[in-house]
XYZ file of C-alpha atoms in Angstrom:
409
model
C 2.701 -54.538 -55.129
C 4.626 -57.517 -56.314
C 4.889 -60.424 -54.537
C 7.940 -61.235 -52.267
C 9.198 -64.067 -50.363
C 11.046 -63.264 -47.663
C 12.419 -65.703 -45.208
C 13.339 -64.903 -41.953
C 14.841 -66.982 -39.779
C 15.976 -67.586 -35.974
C 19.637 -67.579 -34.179
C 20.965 -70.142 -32.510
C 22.252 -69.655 -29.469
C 25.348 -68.436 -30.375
C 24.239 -66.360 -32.406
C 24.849 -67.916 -35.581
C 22.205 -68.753 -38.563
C 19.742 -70.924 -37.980
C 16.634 -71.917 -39.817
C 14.310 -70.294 -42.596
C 10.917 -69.576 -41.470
C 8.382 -68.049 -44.195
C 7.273 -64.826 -44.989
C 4.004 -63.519 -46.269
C 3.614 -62.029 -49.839
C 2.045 -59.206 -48.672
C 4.674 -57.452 -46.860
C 2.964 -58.880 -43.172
C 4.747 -61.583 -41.237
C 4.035 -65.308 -41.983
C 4.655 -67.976 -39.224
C 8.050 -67.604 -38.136
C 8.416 -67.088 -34.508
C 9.386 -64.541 -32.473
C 12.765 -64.127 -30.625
C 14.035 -64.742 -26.924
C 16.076 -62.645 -24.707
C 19.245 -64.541 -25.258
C 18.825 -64.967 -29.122
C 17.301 -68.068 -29.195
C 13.744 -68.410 -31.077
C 10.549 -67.762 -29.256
C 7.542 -69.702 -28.254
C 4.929 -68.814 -29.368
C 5.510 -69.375 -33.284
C 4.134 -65.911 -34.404
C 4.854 -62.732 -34.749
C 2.126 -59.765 -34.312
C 0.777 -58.645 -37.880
C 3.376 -57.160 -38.659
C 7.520 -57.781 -38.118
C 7.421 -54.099 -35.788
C 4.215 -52.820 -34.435
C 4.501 -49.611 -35.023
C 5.270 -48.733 -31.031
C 7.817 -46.269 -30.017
C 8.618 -42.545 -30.466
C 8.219 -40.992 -33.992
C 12.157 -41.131 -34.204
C 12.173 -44.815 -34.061
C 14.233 -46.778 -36.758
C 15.085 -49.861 -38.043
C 18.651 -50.955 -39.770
C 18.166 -52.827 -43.305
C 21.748 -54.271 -44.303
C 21.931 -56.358 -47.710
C 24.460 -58.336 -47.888
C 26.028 -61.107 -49.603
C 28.112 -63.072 -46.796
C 31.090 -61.181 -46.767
C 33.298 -61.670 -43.786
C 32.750 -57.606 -43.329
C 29.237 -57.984 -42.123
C 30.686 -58.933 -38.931
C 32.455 -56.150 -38.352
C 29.829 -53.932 -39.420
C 27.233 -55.806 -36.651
C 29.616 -55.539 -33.837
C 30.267 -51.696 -34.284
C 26.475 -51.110 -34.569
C 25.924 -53.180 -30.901
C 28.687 -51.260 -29.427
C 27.918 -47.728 -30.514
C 26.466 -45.339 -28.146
C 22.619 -44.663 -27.827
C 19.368 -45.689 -28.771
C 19.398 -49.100 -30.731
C 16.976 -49.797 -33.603
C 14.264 -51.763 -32.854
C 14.541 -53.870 -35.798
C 17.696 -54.938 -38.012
C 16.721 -56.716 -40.681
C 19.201 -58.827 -42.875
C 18.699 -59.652 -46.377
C 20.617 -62.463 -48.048
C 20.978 -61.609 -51.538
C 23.433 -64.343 -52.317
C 22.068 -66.822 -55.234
C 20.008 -69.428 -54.601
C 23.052 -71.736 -54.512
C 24.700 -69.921 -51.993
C 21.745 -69.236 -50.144
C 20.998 -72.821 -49.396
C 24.036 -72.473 -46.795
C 23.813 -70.644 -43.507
C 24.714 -67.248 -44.049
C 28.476 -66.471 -42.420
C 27.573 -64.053 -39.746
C 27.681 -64.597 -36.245
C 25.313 -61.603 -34.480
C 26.516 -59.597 -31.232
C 24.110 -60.391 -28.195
C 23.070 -56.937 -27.506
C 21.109 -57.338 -31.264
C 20.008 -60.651 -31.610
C 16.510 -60.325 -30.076
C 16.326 -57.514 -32.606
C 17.745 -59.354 -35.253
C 15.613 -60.889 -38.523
C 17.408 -62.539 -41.290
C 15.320 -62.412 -45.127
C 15.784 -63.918 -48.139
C 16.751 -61.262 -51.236
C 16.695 -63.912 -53.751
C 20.132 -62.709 -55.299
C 18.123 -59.660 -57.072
C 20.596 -56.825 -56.547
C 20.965 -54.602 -54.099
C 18.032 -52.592 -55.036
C 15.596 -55.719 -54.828
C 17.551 -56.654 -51.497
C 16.728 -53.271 -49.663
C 13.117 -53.397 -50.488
C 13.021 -56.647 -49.103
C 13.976 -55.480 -46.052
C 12.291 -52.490 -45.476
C 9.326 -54.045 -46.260
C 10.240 -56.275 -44.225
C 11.134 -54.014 -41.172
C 7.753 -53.259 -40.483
C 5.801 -49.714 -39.370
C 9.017 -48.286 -38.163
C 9.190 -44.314 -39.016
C 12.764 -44.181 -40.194
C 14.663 -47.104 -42.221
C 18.553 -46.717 -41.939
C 20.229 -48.025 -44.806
C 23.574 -49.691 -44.138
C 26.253 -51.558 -46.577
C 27.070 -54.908 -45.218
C 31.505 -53.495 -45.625
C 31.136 -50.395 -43.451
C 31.972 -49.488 -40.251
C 29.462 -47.108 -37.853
C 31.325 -44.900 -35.675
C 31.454 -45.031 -31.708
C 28.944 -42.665 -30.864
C 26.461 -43.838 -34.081
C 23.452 -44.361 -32.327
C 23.515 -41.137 -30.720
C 24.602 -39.450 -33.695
C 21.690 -40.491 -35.304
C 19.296 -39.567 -32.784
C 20.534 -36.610 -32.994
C 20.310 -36.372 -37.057
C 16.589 -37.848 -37.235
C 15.440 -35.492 -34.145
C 16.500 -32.360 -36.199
C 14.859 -33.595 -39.212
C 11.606 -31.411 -40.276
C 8.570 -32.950 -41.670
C 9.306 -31.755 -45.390
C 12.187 -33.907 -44.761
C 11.872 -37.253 -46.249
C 15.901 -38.372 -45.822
C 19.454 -37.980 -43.609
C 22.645 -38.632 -45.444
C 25.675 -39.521 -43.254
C 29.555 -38.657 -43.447
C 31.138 -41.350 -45.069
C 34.957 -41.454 -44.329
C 37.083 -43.551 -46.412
C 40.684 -44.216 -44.740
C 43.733 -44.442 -47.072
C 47.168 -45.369 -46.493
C 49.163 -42.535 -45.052
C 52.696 -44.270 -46.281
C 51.817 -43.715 -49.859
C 49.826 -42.382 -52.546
C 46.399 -44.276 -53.175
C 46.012 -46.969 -56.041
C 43.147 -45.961 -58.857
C 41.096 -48.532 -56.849
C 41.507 -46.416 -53.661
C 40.760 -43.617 -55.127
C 37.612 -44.927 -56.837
C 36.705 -46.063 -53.616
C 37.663 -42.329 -51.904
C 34.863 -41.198 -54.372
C 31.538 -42.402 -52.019
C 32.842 -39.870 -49.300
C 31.384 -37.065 -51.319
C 28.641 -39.133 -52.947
C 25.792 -36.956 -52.537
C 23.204 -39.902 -51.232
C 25.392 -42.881 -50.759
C 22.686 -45.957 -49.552
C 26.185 -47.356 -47.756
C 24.722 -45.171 -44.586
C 21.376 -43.257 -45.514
C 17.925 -42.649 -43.695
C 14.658 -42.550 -45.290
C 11.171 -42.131 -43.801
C 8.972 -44.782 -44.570
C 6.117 -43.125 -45.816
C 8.813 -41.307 -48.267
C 10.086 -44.844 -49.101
C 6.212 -45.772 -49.646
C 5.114 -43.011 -51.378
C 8.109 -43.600 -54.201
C 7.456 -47.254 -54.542
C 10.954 -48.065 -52.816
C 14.140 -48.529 -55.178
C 14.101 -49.100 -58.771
C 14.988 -52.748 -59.496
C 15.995 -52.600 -63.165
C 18.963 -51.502 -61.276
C 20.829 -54.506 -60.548
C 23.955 -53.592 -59.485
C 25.347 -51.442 -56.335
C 25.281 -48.406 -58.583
C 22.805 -45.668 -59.610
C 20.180 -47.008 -57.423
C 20.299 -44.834 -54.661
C 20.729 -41.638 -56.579
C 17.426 -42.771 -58.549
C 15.735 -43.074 -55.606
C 16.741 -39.915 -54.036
C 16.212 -38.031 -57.093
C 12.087 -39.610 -56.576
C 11.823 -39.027 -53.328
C 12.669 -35.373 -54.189
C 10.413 -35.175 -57.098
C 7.425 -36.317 -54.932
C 8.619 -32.380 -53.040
C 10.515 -34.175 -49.985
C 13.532 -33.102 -49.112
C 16.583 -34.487 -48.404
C 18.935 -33.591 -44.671
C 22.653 -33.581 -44.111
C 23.494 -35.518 -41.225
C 26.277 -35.643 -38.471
C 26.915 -38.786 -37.559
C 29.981 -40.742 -39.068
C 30.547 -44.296 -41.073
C 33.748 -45.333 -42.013
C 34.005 -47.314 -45.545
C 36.901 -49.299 -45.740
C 38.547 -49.794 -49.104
C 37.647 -53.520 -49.393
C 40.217 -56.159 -51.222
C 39.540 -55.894 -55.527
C 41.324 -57.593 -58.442
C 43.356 -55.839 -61.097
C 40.290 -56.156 -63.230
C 38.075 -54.374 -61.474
C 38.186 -51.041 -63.352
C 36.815 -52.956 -66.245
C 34.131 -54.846 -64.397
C 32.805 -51.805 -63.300
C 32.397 -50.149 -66.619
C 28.837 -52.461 -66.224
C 27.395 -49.162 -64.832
C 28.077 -46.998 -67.885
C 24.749 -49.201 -69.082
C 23.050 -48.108 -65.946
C 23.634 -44.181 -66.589
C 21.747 -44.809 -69.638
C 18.497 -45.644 -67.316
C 18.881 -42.927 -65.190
C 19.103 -40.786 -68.657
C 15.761 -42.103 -69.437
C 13.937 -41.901 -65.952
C 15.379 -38.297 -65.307
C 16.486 -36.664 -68.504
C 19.858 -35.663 -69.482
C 20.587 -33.218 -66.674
C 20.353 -35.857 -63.949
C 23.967 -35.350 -63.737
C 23.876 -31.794 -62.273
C 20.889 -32.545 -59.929
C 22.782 -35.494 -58.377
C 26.519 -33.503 -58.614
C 27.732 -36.805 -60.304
C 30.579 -36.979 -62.184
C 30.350 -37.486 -65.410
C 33.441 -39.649 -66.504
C 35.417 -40.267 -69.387
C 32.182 -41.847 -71.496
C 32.984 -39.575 -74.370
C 36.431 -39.750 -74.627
C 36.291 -43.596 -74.702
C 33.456 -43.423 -77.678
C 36.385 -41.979 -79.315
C 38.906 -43.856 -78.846
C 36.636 -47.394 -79.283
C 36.163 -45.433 -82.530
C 39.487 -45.055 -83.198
C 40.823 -48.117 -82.200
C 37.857 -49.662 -84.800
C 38.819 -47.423 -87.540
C 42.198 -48.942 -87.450
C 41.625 -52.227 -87.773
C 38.598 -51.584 -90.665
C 41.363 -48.967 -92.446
C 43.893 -51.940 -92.288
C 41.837 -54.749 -93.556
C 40.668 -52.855 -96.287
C 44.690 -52.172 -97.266
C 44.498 -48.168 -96.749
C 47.246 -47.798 -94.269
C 47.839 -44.055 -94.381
C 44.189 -44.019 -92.781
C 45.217 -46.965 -90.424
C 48.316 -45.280 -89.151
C 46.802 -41.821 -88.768
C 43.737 -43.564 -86.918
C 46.856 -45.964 -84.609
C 47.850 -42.776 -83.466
C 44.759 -41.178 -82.371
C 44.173 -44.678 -80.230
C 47.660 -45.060 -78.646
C 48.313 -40.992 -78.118
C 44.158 -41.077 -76.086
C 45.458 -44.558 -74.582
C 48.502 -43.259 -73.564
C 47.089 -39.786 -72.361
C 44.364 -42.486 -70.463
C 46.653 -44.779 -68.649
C 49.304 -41.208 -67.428
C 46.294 -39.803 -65.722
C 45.621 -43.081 -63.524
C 49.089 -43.962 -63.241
C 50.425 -40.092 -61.812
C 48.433 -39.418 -58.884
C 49.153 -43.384 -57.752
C 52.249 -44.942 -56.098
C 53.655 -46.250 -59.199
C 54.620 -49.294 -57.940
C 55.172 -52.082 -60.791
C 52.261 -53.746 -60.330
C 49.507 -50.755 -60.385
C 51.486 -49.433 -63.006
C 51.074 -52.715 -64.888
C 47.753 -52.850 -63.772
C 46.776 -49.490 -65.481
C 48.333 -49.438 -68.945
C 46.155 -53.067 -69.103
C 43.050 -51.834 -67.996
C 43.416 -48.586 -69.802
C 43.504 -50.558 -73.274
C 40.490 -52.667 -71.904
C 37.935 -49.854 -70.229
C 37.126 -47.844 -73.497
C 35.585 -50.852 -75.159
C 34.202 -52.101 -71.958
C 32.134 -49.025 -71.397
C 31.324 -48.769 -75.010
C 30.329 -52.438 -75.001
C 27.959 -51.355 -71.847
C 26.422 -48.187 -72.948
C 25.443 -49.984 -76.467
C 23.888 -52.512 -74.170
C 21.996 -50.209 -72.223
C 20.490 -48.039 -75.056
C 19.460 -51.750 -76.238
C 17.954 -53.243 -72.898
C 16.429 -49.990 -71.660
C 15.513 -48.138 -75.167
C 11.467 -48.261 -74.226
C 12.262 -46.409 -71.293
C 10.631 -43.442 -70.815
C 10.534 -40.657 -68.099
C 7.148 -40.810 -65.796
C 5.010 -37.698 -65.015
C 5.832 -38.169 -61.514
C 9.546 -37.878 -61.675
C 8.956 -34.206 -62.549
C 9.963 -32.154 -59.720
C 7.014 -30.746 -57.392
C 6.634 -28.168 -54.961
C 6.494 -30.191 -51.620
C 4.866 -33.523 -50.066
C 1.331 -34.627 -51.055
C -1.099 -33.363 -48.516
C -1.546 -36.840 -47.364
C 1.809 -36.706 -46.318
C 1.764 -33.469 -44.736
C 1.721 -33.612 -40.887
C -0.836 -31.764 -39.028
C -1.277 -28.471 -38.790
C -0.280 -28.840 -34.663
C 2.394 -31.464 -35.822
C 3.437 -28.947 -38.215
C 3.790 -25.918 -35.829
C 5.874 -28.443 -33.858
C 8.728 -29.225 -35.569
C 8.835 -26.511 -38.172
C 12.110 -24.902 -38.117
């Protein structure tokens, strides 16, 4: 296992940020210390060997949350101390801002009810991928890690929910999904952004709320972290955790996912993740689509019309401009086809539609720019043996045969 350096640290009082402690390297507890009733730090400067002893029912959780200091974290702390039911026994936050950043406190001010629960890591400003092994690692021998996005909001009754969702689960069972409801504006029609954003409510294993067993999140070696961005990384690992013959539950309880502030660019920033399809190509073969119902996107249609747009120019400098013009047209006619079917289902206000016929000349060179990258930066790749599907959990895994009778549905 590689080595990691996670840094928890104490509250103050208040329950603001407070100091770095240290963190051993081999996924135990170092020498930080332990925390009081009220959310101040302990006395006795240790933890046991580990940051959760392993104590508690077999539906016993923890809450990892990445996060990179935005001002949502706050809300997304306070609805997890005021939901309903039984609270984790460990949440575990990992600051994945840059080292810069990182030298500050971290923005977050924690709710009472979860500050003697509450251990802060360092991520290192890795990704989110990095981040979330971080802190399940860091969560300790906890059964179930509960995967939450530092901008969403758990609903009222989460805790119970959840309880609910982990006590149905079946041994064979390595993961719980959770409805993800995204709110938009009932006064008008939603911008692309909103939209985009509308898209993780039928994600099919969306990390913003998801529950793994451990031992599933063990056995598969946690997430990939060639995957850098918030993208691709949780499908990867779901796709794993199936291959090693887990499977994965449909749970009931409810997170809300707020369609957070973005810039007019951010259509073409996030063409970044056409390189990261190209990974998931290589790791799970061309019909990784299908298994994960991911869309598949506009990729080939803005190959052509890169192409086009390039034959242009090329056809003009070299003075043939029959070919140029007949080559304009197929660019501004798949431009113009491009920017109608963003601009339609929107509110057409001035400024999306601005917005759209300038990102729709910019995103089919963006995510040709991307995917050319990727086949560069990830062209050794190759699929594993393991990734090939199998017929259930390694007997290791299996529970037994008692256990088994149990809980089989």
């Amino acid at each position: 296992m590689a080595e990691h350096t996670e840094q928890p640290g104490p509250y103050d009082t208040d329950g603001t940020y407070g100091t770095y402690g240290t963190y051993g390297t081999d996924g135990t507890d170092g020498t930080y210390g332990t925390y009081g009733t009220d959310g101040t730090d302990g006395t006795d400067g240790t933890y046991g060997t580990d940051a959760y002893d392993g104590a508690g029912g077999e539906n016993t959780y923890a809450v990892v949350i990445p996060t990179l200091g935005r001002p949502s974290l706050n809300a997304t702390l306070r609805a997890l101390a005021e939901a309903t039911g039984p609270k984790p026994v460990r949440v575990v936050l990992v600051d994945d801002r840059g080292s810069a950043e990182a030298a500050t406190p971290l923005p977050v001010t924690v709710p009472a009810p979860l500050r003697p629960l509450t251990m802060m890591v360092s991520g290192g400003g890795r990704g989110p991928a990095a981040a979330r092994n971080t802190g399940w690692r860091a969560a300790g021998r906890v059964p179930w890690i509960v995967f939450l996005d530092d901008d969403v909001v758990p609903g009222p009754t989460w805790c119970d929910d959840l309880a609910l969702d982990l006590a149905a689960s079946t041994f064979r069972e390595g993961a719980v999904t959770a409805r993800i409801d995204v709110p938009l504006p009932a006064d008008r029609r939603p911008t692309d952004w909103e939209r985009n954003t509308a898209g993780l409510a039928t994600a099919r294993w969306i990390t913003a709320d998801m529950a793994y067993r451990r031992v599933a999140l063990a056995e598969a070696e946690g997430f990939d972290e060639r995957f850098r961005r918030a993208f691709r990384e949780d499908a990867d690992l779901a796709l794993r955790v199936l291959a090693a013959g887990w499977t994965v539950a449909a749970g009931t309880r409810t997170t809300t996912h707020p369609v957070r502030p973005a810039s007019r660019w951010i259509s073409v920033r996030l063409q970044a993740g056409n390189a990261d399809d190209v990974l998931m190509t290589r790791l799970h073969g061309r019909d990784w689509w299908d298994r994960a119902a991911a869309p598949r996107g506009r990729l080939p249609r803005h190959l052509a019309l890169t192409g086009a747009g390039a034959a242009a120019l090329l056809c003009a400098a070299a003075r043939r401009p029959a070919a140029a013009t007949a080559c304009a047209a197929v660019w501004l006619a798949g431009t113009a086809e491009f920017a109608l079917a963003r601009i339609l289902p929107g509110p057409r206000s001035r400024a999306e539609v601005a917005a759209m016929a300038l990102t729709s000349v910019l995103i089919p060179p963006a995510a040709t720019w991307h995917w050319l990258r990727g086949q560069l930066l990830h062209r050794a790749v190759t699929r594993p043996a393991s990734y090939e599907p199998c017929p259930g959990p390694s007997p290791a895994l299996s529970p037994p045969p008692v256990h088994e009778e149990r809980v089989r549905p």
